[in-house]
Amino acid sequence: MWIGWIEFDILLGDVHSLKAKRSVVRPVLAEIKRRFDVSVTEAGLQDQYRRTVIGVGLVASDRAHLVEVLAAVERFVAARPELGMLSVRQRELRSDD
């Protein structure tokens, strides 16, 4: 069994309040969950309205599928014009590690 996750440190564009931030971040989280069938959350910087950390996690039976899904999520986030990626961290682990 393989466990993987990816974290995105994101700068939000034209956002001037936490309410506006939620209106940008929530639909992105919902679309990632719907499209890729993964666990997703806003994992940090909740008190800053121009920055966020999005975390995505996945468990798969083989590494190839895990890497494929995480790469697709990264492409999806990178293609969103309202999200500016500052950094990306990814990790894969085998269950017997």
Short mmCIF file of N, CA, C and O in Angstrom, two decimals:
data_model
loop_
_atom_site.label_atom_id
_atom_site.label_comp_id
_atom_site.label_asym_id
_atom_site.label_seq_id
_atom_site.Cartn_x
_atom_site.Cartn_y
_atom_site.Cartn_z
N MET A 1 0.85 -1.17 0.00
CA MET A 1 0.00 0.00 0.00
C MET A 1 0.90 1.23 0.00
O MET A 1 1.91 1.28 0.69
N TRP A 2 0.50 2.23 -0.76
CA TRP A 2 1.24 3.49 -0.86
C TRP A 2 0.39 4.63 -0.32
O TRP A 2 -0.82 4.69 -0.54
N ILE A 3 1.05 5.53 0.39
CA ILE A 3 0.41 6.72 0.95
C ILE A 3 1.15 7.93 0.40
O ILE A 3 2.39 7.96 0.44
N GLY A 4 0.42 8.88 -0.14
CA GLY A 4 1.08 10.05 -0.70
C GLY A 4 0.31 11.31 -0.39
O GLY A 4 -0.91 11.28 -0.16
N TRP A 5 1.04 12.40 -0.38
CA TRP A 5 0.38 13.69 -0.20
C TRP A 5 1.16 14.76 -0.92
O TRP A 5 2.33 14.60 -1.23
N ILE A 6 0.47 15.84 -1.17
CA ILE A 6 1.07 17.00 -1.81
C ILE A 6 0.52 18.24 -1.12
O ILE A 6 -0.67 18.28 -0.78
N GLU A 7 1.39 19.20 -0.87
CA GLU A 7 0.99 20.46 -0.24
C GLU A 7 1.36 21.61 -1.15
O GLU A 7 2.47 21.65 -1.68
N PHE A 8 0.43 22.52 -1.31
CA PHE A 8 0.63 23.71 -2.13
C PHE A 8 0.61 24.94 -1.24
O PHE A 8 -0.35 25.15 -0.50
N ASP A 9 1.65 25.74 -1.29
CA ASP A 9 1.66 27.05 -0.65
C ASP A 9 1.22 28.03 -1.74
O ASP A 9 1.87 28.16 -2.77
N ILE A 10 0.10 28.70 -1.50
CA ILE A 10 -0.56 29.46 -2.56
C ILE A 10 -0.74 30.92 -2.16
O ILE A 10 -1.13 31.23 -1.04
N LEU A 11 -0.48 31.78 -3.13
CA LEU A 11 -0.78 33.20 -3.02
C LEU A 11 -2.04 33.46 -3.83
O LEU A 11 -2.11 33.11 -5.01
N LEU A 12 -3.04 34.05 -3.17
CA LEU A 12 -4.30 34.33 -3.84
C LEU A 12 -4.24 35.71 -4.47
O LEU A 12 -3.64 36.63 -3.92
N GLY A 13 -4.90 35.86 -5.61
CA GLY A 13 -4.86 37.11 -6.35
C GLY A 13 -5.62 38.24 -5.69
O GLY A 13 -5.25 38.74 -4.64
N ASP A 14 -6.70 38.65 -6.28
CA ASP A 14 -7.47 39.83 -5.87
C ASP A 14 -8.42 39.48 -4.72
O ASP A 14 -9.63 39.40 -4.89
N VAL A 15 -7.85 39.24 -3.54
CA VAL A 15 -8.62 38.86 -2.36
C VAL A 15 -8.28 39.85 -1.26
O VAL A 15 -7.11 40.11 -0.98
N HIS A 16 -9.33 40.42 -0.62
CA HIS A 16 -9.10 41.46 0.39
C HIS A 16 -9.76 41.17 1.73
O HIS A 16 -9.83 42.05 2.58
N SER A 17 -10.27 39.94 1.91
CA SER A 17 -10.88 39.57 3.19
C SER A 17 -10.90 38.05 3.31
O SER A 17 -10.75 37.34 2.31
N LEU A 18 -11.11 37.56 4.54
CA LEU A 18 -11.21 36.13 4.74
C LEU A 18 -12.46 35.56 4.06
O LEU A 18 -12.45 34.43 3.56
N LYS A 19 -13.52 36.36 3.99
CA LYS A 19 -14.74 35.91 3.31
C LYS A 19 -14.48 35.74 1.82
O LYS A 19 -14.91 34.75 1.21
N ALA A 20 -13.76 36.67 1.21
CA ALA A 20 -13.41 36.55 -0.21
C ALA A 20 -12.48 35.36 -0.43
O ALA A 20 -12.59 34.66 -1.44
N LYS A 21 -11.58 35.13 0.52
CA LYS A 21 -10.69 33.98 0.43
C LYS A 21 -11.49 32.68 0.39
O LYS A 21 -11.23 31.81 -0.44
N ARG A 22 -12.45 32.54 1.29
CA ARG A 22 -13.30 31.35 1.32
C ARG A 22 -14.02 31.15 0.00
O ARG A 22 -14.17 30.03 -0.47
N SER A 23 -14.47 32.25 -0.62
CA SER A 23 -15.20 32.13 -1.88
C SER A 23 -14.31 31.67 -3.03
O SER A 23 -14.81 31.17 -4.03
N VAL A 24 -13.00 31.81 -2.88
CA VAL A 24 -12.06 31.31 -3.88
C VAL A 24 -11.62 29.89 -3.54
O VAL A 24 -11.60 29.01 -4.40
N VAL A 25 -11.28 29.65 -2.27
CA VAL A 25 -10.68 28.38 -1.88
C VAL A 25 -11.69 27.24 -1.84
O VAL A 25 -11.40 26.14 -2.33
N ARG A 26 -12.87 27.46 -1.31
CA ARG A 26 -13.85 26.37 -1.17
C ARG A 26 -14.20 25.70 -2.50
O ARG A 26 -14.23 24.47 -2.57
N PRO A 27 -14.48 26.46 -3.57
CA PRO A 27 -14.78 25.79 -4.84
C PRO A 27 -13.60 24.99 -5.40
O PRO A 27 -13.79 23.94 -6.01
N VAL A 28 -12.38 25.46 -5.15
CA VAL A 28 -11.20 24.73 -5.61
C VAL A 28 -11.08 23.41 -4.86
O VAL A 28 -10.86 22.36 -5.46
N LEU A 29 -11.26 23.45 -3.54
CA LEU A 29 -11.21 22.23 -2.74
C LEU A 29 -12.28 21.23 -3.19
O LEU A 29 -12.00 20.04 -3.34
N ALA A 30 -13.48 21.72 -3.41
CA ALA A 30 -14.58 20.85 -3.83
C ALA A 30 -14.31 20.23 -5.20
O ALA A 30 -14.58 19.04 -5.41
N GLU A 31 -13.75 21.00 -6.11
CA GLU A 31 -13.47 20.48 -7.45
C GLU A 31 -12.34 19.45 -7.42
O GLU A 31 -12.40 18.44 -8.12
N ILE A 32 -11.31 19.68 -6.61
CA ILE A 32 -10.23 18.69 -6.47
C ILE A 32 -10.80 17.38 -5.93
O ILE A 32 -10.51 16.31 -6.47
N LYS A 33 -11.62 17.46 -4.90
CA LYS A 33 -12.21 16.26 -4.30
C LYS A 33 -13.10 15.53 -5.30
O LYS A 33 -13.02 14.31 -5.44
N ARG A 34 -13.92 16.28 -6.03
CA ARG A 34 -14.83 15.67 -7.00
C ARG A 34 -14.09 15.04 -8.18
O ARG A 34 -14.34 13.91 -8.57
N ARG A 35 -13.13 15.77 -8.70
CA ARG A 35 -12.45 15.34 -9.92
C ARG A 35 -11.47 14.19 -9.70
O ARG A 35 -11.35 13.30 -10.53
N PHE A 36 -10.77 14.19 -8.56
CA PHE A 36 -9.69 13.23 -8.35
C PHE A 36 -9.96 12.20 -7.26
O PHE A 36 -9.14 11.32 -7.05
N ASP A 37 -11.08 12.32 -6.55
CA ASP A 37 -11.46 11.38 -5.50
C ASP A 37 -10.34 11.21 -4.47
O ASP A 37 -9.87 10.11 -4.19
N VAL A 38 -9.90 12.34 -3.91
CA VAL A 38 -8.83 12.39 -2.92
C VAL A 38 -9.34 13.13 -1.68
O VAL A 38 -10.38 13.77 -1.72
N SER A 39 -8.57 13.05 -0.61
CA SER A 39 -8.85 13.88 0.57
C SER A 39 -8.15 15.21 0.38
O SER A 39 -6.99 15.25 -0.05
N VAL A 40 -8.83 16.29 0.69
CA VAL A 40 -8.27 17.62 0.47
C VAL A 40 -8.72 18.55 1.59
O VAL A 40 -9.83 18.44 2.09
N THR A 41 -7.83 19.47 1.98
CA THR A 41 -8.16 20.41 3.04
C THR A 41 -7.33 21.68 2.89
O THR A 41 -6.28 21.67 2.25
N GLU A 42 -7.84 22.75 3.48
CA GLU A 42 -7.03 23.94 3.66
C GLU A 42 -6.20 23.68 4.91
O GLU A 42 -6.72 23.65 6.02
N ALA A 43 -4.91 23.47 4.74
CA ALA A 43 -4.07 22.93 5.80
C ALA A 43 -3.24 23.97 6.55
O ALA A 43 -2.51 23.61 7.47
N GLY A 44 -3.36 25.22 6.21
CA GLY A 44 -2.58 26.22 6.92
C GLY A 44 -2.88 27.62 6.45
O GLY A 44 -3.53 27.84 5.43
N LEU A 45 -2.39 28.57 7.23
CA LEU A 45 -2.53 30.00 6.94
C LEU A 45 -3.98 30.44 6.84
O LEU A 45 -4.33 31.33 6.06
N GLN A 46 -4.86 29.83 7.65
CA GLN A 46 -6.29 30.19 7.61
C GLN A 46 -6.55 31.63 8.04
O GLN A 46 -7.55 32.20 7.65
N ASP A 47 -5.65 32.22 8.82
CA ASP A 47 -5.88 33.58 9.31
C ASP A 47 -5.31 34.66 8.37
O ASP A 47 -5.49 35.84 8.64
N GLN A 48 -4.68 34.27 7.30
CA GLN A 48 -4.15 35.23 6.32
C GLN A 48 -5.04 35.19 5.08
O GLN A 48 -5.27 34.13 4.51
N TYR A 49 -5.52 36.34 4.64
CA TYR A 49 -6.47 36.32 3.55
C TYR A 49 -5.85 36.23 2.16
O TYR A 49 -6.52 35.89 1.20
N ARG A 50 -4.57 36.48 2.00
CA ARG A 50 -3.95 36.39 0.67
C ARG A 50 -3.14 35.12 0.47
O ARG A 50 -2.61 34.90 -0.63
N ARG A 51 -3.01 34.29 1.51
CA ARG A 51 -2.21 33.06 1.40
C ARG A 51 -3.02 31.89 1.94
O ARG A 51 -3.86 32.04 2.81
N THR A 52 -2.70 30.70 1.42
CA THR A 52 -3.30 29.48 1.94
C THR A 52 -2.37 28.32 1.66
O THR A 52 -1.50 28.40 0.79
N VAL A 53 -2.56 27.24 2.40
CA VAL A 53 -1.88 25.98 2.14
C VAL A 53 -2.97 24.95 1.89
O VAL A 53 -3.87 24.78 2.71
N ILE A 54 -2.92 24.30 0.74
CA ILE A 54 -3.87 23.25 0.39
C ILE A 54 -3.13 21.93 0.46
O ILE A 54 -2.06 21.77 -0.13
N GLY A 55 -3.69 20.98 1.20
CA GLY A 55 -3.11 19.65 1.32
C GLY A 55 -4.02 18.61 0.69
O GLY A 55 -5.23 18.65 0.86
N VAL A 56 -3.42 17.69 -0.05
CA VAL A 56 -4.15 16.63 -0.73
C VAL A 56 -3.50 15.31 -0.36
O VAL A 56 -2.27 15.18 -0.42
N GLY A 57 -4.31 14.33 0.05
CA GLY A 57 -3.79 13.02 0.44
C GLY A 57 -4.49 11.90 -0.31
O GLY A 57 -5.64 12.03 -0.71
N LEU A 58 -3.74 10.80 -0.47
CA LEU A 58 -4.25 9.68 -1.25
C LEU A 58 -3.60 8.39 -0.76
O LEU A 58 -2.42 8.37 -0.44
N VAL A 59 -4.37 7.31 -0.74
CA VAL A 59 -3.86 5.96 -0.48
C VAL A 59 -4.15 5.14 -1.72
O VAL A 59 -5.26 5.18 -2.25
N ALA A 60 -3.13 4.42 -2.20
CA ALA A 60 -3.30 3.62 -3.43
C ALA A 60 -2.58 2.29 -3.28
O ALA A 60 -1.66 2.14 -2.47
N SER A 61 -2.98 1.34 -4.09
CA SER A 61 -2.37 0.01 -4.01
C SER A 61 -1.02 -0.04 -4.73
O SER A 61 -0.19 -0.89 -4.41
N ASP A 62 -0.80 0.86 -5.70
CA ASP A 62 0.49 0.87 -6.37
C ASP A 62 1.01 2.30 -6.54
O ASP A 62 0.23 3.25 -6.62
N ARG A 63 2.32 2.43 -6.58
CA ARG A 63 2.96 3.74 -6.63
C ARG A 63 2.65 4.48 -7.93
O ARG A 63 2.47 5.70 -7.92
N ALA A 64 2.56 3.78 -9.04
CA ALA A 64 2.30 4.43 -10.33
C ALA A 64 0.99 5.21 -10.30
O ALA A 64 0.93 6.35 -10.77
N HIS A 65 -0.05 4.59 -9.76
CA HIS A 65 -1.34 5.28 -9.67
C HIS A 65 -1.25 6.49 -8.75
O HIS A 65 -1.78 7.56 -9.06
N LEU A 66 -0.58 6.32 -7.63
CA LEU A 66 -0.41 7.42 -6.67
C LEU A 66 0.28 8.62 -7.32
O LEU A 66 -0.20 9.75 -7.24
N VAL A 67 1.39 8.38 -7.98
CA VAL A 67 2.15 9.45 -8.63
C VAL A 67 1.33 10.10 -9.74
O VAL A 67 1.33 11.33 -9.89
N GLU A 68 0.59 9.31 -10.50
CA GLU A 68 -0.24 9.83 -11.58
C GLU A 68 -1.31 10.78 -11.05
O GLU A 68 -1.52 11.87 -11.59
N VAL A 69 -2.00 10.38 -9.99
CA VAL A 69 -3.06 11.21 -9.43
C VAL A 69 -2.50 12.50 -8.83
O VAL A 69 -3.02 13.59 -9.07
N LEU A 70 -1.42 12.39 -8.06
CA LEU A 70 -0.83 13.59 -7.45
C LEU A 70 -0.31 14.56 -8.52
O LEU A 70 -0.44 15.77 -8.38
N ALA A 71 0.25 14.04 -9.60
CA ALA A 71 0.71 14.90 -10.69
C ALA A 71 -0.46 15.59 -11.38
O ALA A 71 -0.38 16.77 -11.74
N ALA A 72 -1.57 14.88 -11.53
CA ALA A 72 -2.76 15.47 -12.14
C ALA A 72 -3.33 16.58 -11.26
O ALA A 72 -3.76 17.63 -11.75
N VAL A 73 -3.32 16.37 -9.94
CA VAL A 73 -3.78 17.41 -9.02
C VAL A 73 -2.87 18.63 -9.13
O VAL A 73 -3.35 19.77 -9.18
N GLU A 74 -1.57 18.41 -9.19
CA GLU A 74 -0.64 19.53 -9.32
C GLU A 74 -0.88 20.32 -10.60
O GLU A 74 -0.89 21.54 -10.60
N ARG A 75 -1.10 19.62 -11.71
CA ARG A 75 -1.40 20.31 -12.99
C ARG A 75 -2.70 21.11 -12.88
O ARG A 75 -2.79 22.23 -13.39
N PHE A 76 -3.71 20.53 -12.23
CA PHE A 76 -4.98 21.22 -12.06
C PHE A 76 -4.82 22.51 -11.28
O PHE A 76 -5.32 23.56 -11.67
N VAL A 77 -4.10 22.45 -10.14
CA VAL A 77 -3.91 23.64 -9.31
C VAL A 77 -3.07 24.68 -10.06
O VAL A 77 -3.37 25.87 -10.03
N ALA A 78 -2.03 24.23 -10.75
CA ALA A 78 -1.16 25.16 -11.49
C ALA A 78 -1.91 25.87 -12.61
O ALA A 78 -1.57 27.02 -12.96
N ALA A 79 -2.94 25.24 -13.15
CA ALA A 79 -3.69 25.83 -14.26
C ALA A 79 -4.74 26.84 -13.81
O ALA A 79 -5.31 27.55 -14.65
N ARG A 80 -5.01 26.92 -12.51
CA ARG A 80 -6.02 27.86 -12.01
C ARG A 80 -5.43 29.27 -11.99
O ARG A 80 -4.47 29.53 -11.27
N PRO A 81 -6.00 30.21 -12.75
CA PRO A 81 -5.42 31.56 -12.82
C PRO A 81 -5.53 32.35 -11.52
O PRO A 81 -4.71 33.24 -11.27
N GLU A 82 -6.49 32.02 -10.65
CA GLU A 82 -6.66 32.76 -9.40
C GLU A 82 -5.70 32.29 -8.30
O GLU A 82 -5.62 32.91 -7.24
N LEU A 83 -4.95 31.21 -8.57
CA LEU A 83 -4.02 30.66 -7.59
C LEU A 83 -2.59 30.80 -8.07
O LEU A 83 -2.25 30.33 -9.15
N GLY A 84 -1.77 31.44 -7.27
CA GLY A 84 -0.35 31.54 -7.60
C GLY A 84 0.44 30.59 -6.70
O GLY A 84 0.51 30.80 -5.49
N MET A 85 1.03 29.55 -7.27
CA MET A 85 1.77 28.58 -6.48
C MET A 85 3.13 29.15 -6.09
O MET A 85 3.92 29.51 -6.95
N LEU A 86 3.38 29.23 -4.79
CA LEU A 86 4.67 29.67 -4.28
C LEU A 86 5.61 28.49 -4.10
O LEU A 86 6.81 28.60 -4.36
N SER A 87 5.07 27.37 -3.63
CA SER A 87 5.88 26.16 -3.50
C SER A 87 4.97 24.93 -3.47
O SER A 87 3.78 25.04 -3.18
N VAL A 88 5.58 23.79 -3.78
CA VAL A 88 4.88 22.51 -3.77
C VAL A 88 5.79 21.49 -3.09
O VAL A 88 6.98 21.42 -3.39
N ARG A 89 5.22 20.73 -2.17
CA ARG A 89 5.95 19.65 -1.50
C ARG A 89 5.15 18.36 -1.67
O ARG A 89 3.95 18.35 -1.43
N GLN A 90 5.83 17.32 -2.10
CA GLN A 90 5.16 16.04 -2.34
C GLN A 90 5.95 14.93 -1.67
O GLN A 90 7.16 14.96 -1.62
N ARG A 91 5.22 13.92 -1.18
CA ARG A 91 5.86 12.79 -0.52
C ARG A 91 5.07 11.54 -0.78
O ARG A 91 3.84 11.55 -0.82
N GLU A 92 5.78 10.43 -1.00
CA GLU A 92 5.16 9.11 -1.13
C GLU A 92 5.85 8.16 -0.16
O GLU A 92 7.07 8.18 -0.03
N LEU A 93 5.06 7.34 0.51
CA LEU A 93 5.58 6.35 1.46
C LEU A 93 4.92 4.99 1.22
O LEU A 93 3.71 4.94 0.94
N ARG A 94 5.68 3.92 1.37
CA ARG A 94 5.09 2.58 1.41
C ARG A 94 4.64 2.29 2.82
O ARG A 94 5.25 2.75 3.78
N SER A 95 3.62 1.51 2.96
CA SER A 95 3.08 1.21 4.29
C SER A 95 4.07 0.44 5.16
O SER A 95 3.99 0.50 6.38
N ASP A 96 5.02 -0.25 4.58
CA ASP A 96 6.00 -0.99 5.38
C ASP A 96 7.29 -0.22 5.61
O ASP A 96 8.26 -0.77 6.11
N ASP A 97 7.32 1.06 5.26
CA ASP A 97 8.50 1.92 5.52
C ASP A 97 8.59 2.28 6.97
O ASP A 97 7.67 2.49 7.66
#
